[in-house]
Short mmCIF file of C-alpha atoms and ligand atoms in Angstrom, two decimals:
data_model
loop_
_atom_site.label_atom_id
_atom_site.label_comp_id
_atom_site.label_asym_id
_atom_site.label_seq_id
_atom_site.Cartn_x
_atom_site.Cartn_y
_atom_site.Cartn_z
CA MET A 1 107.02 74.18 97.33
CA ASN A 2 106.29 77.83 97.74
CA LYS A 3 108.95 80.16 98.96
CA CYS A 4 108.54 83.44 100.76
CA ASP A 5 109.34 86.34 98.50
CA CYS A 6 110.69 88.32 101.43
CA CYS A 7 113.07 85.98 103.27
CA GLU A 8 113.23 83.22 100.62
CA LYS A 9 112.42 80.50 103.14
CA LEU A 10 109.76 77.86 102.51
CA ILE A 11 106.10 78.35 103.27
CA THR A 12 105.20 75.55 105.68
CA LYS A 13 102.34 74.52 107.90
CA ARG A 14 104.06 76.12 110.85
CA ARG A 15 104.89 79.24 108.87
CA PRO A 16 101.92 79.80 106.57
CA GLY A 17 101.99 82.36 103.81
CA LEU A 18 99.85 85.13 102.43
CA GLU A 19 99.36 85.30 98.71
CA CYS A 20 99.11 88.69 97.07
CA SER A 21 95.75 88.98 95.30
CA LYS A 22 97.35 91.02 92.53
CA CYS A 23 100.71 89.48 91.60
CA GLU A 24 100.32 86.11 93.38
CA LYS A 25 103.56 86.60 95.25
CA ILE A 26 103.67 84.68 98.52
CA VAL A 27 105.22 85.86 101.75
CA HIS A 28 105.03 84.53 105.29
CA ALA A 29 102.08 85.71 107.32
CA SER A 30 104.45 87.19 109.84
CA GLN A 31 105.28 90.67 111.00
CA ALA A 32 108.74 90.60 109.48
CA CYS A 33 107.65 89.47 106.02
CA THR A 34 104.43 91.47 105.58
CA ASN A 35 105.17 94.61 107.58
CA LEU A 36 101.78 94.22 109.22
CA SER A 37 101.10 94.25 112.92
CA THR A 38 100.22 90.96 114.60
CA LYS A 39 96.68 92.32 115.03
CA GLN A 40 96.34 92.97 111.30
CA ILE A 41 97.66 89.49 110.52
CA ALA A 42 95.18 87.92 112.93
CA ALA A 43 92.36 89.91 111.33
CA LEU A 44 93.38 88.68 107.88
CA ARG A 45 93.54 85.12 109.11
CA ASN A 46 90.04 85.37 110.54
CA ALA A 47 88.55 87.14 107.54
CA ASP A 48 86.10 85.14 105.42
CA SER A 49 87.57 86.29 102.16
CA LEU A 50 91.22 86.81 102.62
CA GLU A 51 92.41 89.59 100.43
CA TRP A 52 95.88 90.88 100.83
CA THR A 53 98.18 92.77 98.50
CA CYS A 54 101.92 92.98 98.85
CA LYS A 55 103.90 96.14 99.42
CA GLU A 56 104.81 96.53 95.74
CA CYS A 57 101.22 96.22 94.55
CA GLN A 58 99.99 98.56 97.24
CA ARG A 59 102.47 101.10 96.01
CA TYR A 60 101.12 100.99 92.47
CA THR A 61 97.44 101.02 93.29
CA SER A 62 95.75 103.96 94.86
CA ILE A 63 95.42 103.10 98.49
CA ARG A 64 91.93 103.43 99.78
CA ARG A 65 91.59 103.88 103.48
CA SER A 66 88.50 103.83 105.59
CA TYR A 67 88.18 106.66 107.99
CA ILE A 68 86.08 106.10 111.02
CA ILE A 69 84.37 109.27 112.06
CA PRO A 70 82.42 109.08 115.29
CA GLU A 71 79.03 110.78 115.23
CA GLU A 72 79.45 112.43 118.56
CA GLU A 73 82.36 114.27 120.07
CA GLU A 74 83.46 113.04 123.42
ZN1 LIG B 1 109.35 85.16 104.97
ZN1 LIG B 2 101.69 91.87 94.76
#
């Protein structure tokens, strides 16, 4: 059985986990264990190719962010 790396409780059907694509660490797909907002978690869940990296891995890789720049000023 897989355990959450954050709270050390089991990953279950009712509390599914997210696996880090870099270190394969698993944490619950919850706000408390991933530090993501519920919106971000929902987006990950609905994504075709789920790619998520844990806090530690994000820290060691250069974080790329997408900036959305509107073409017109309001
Ligand atoms: Zn957890
Ligand atoms: Zn990781």
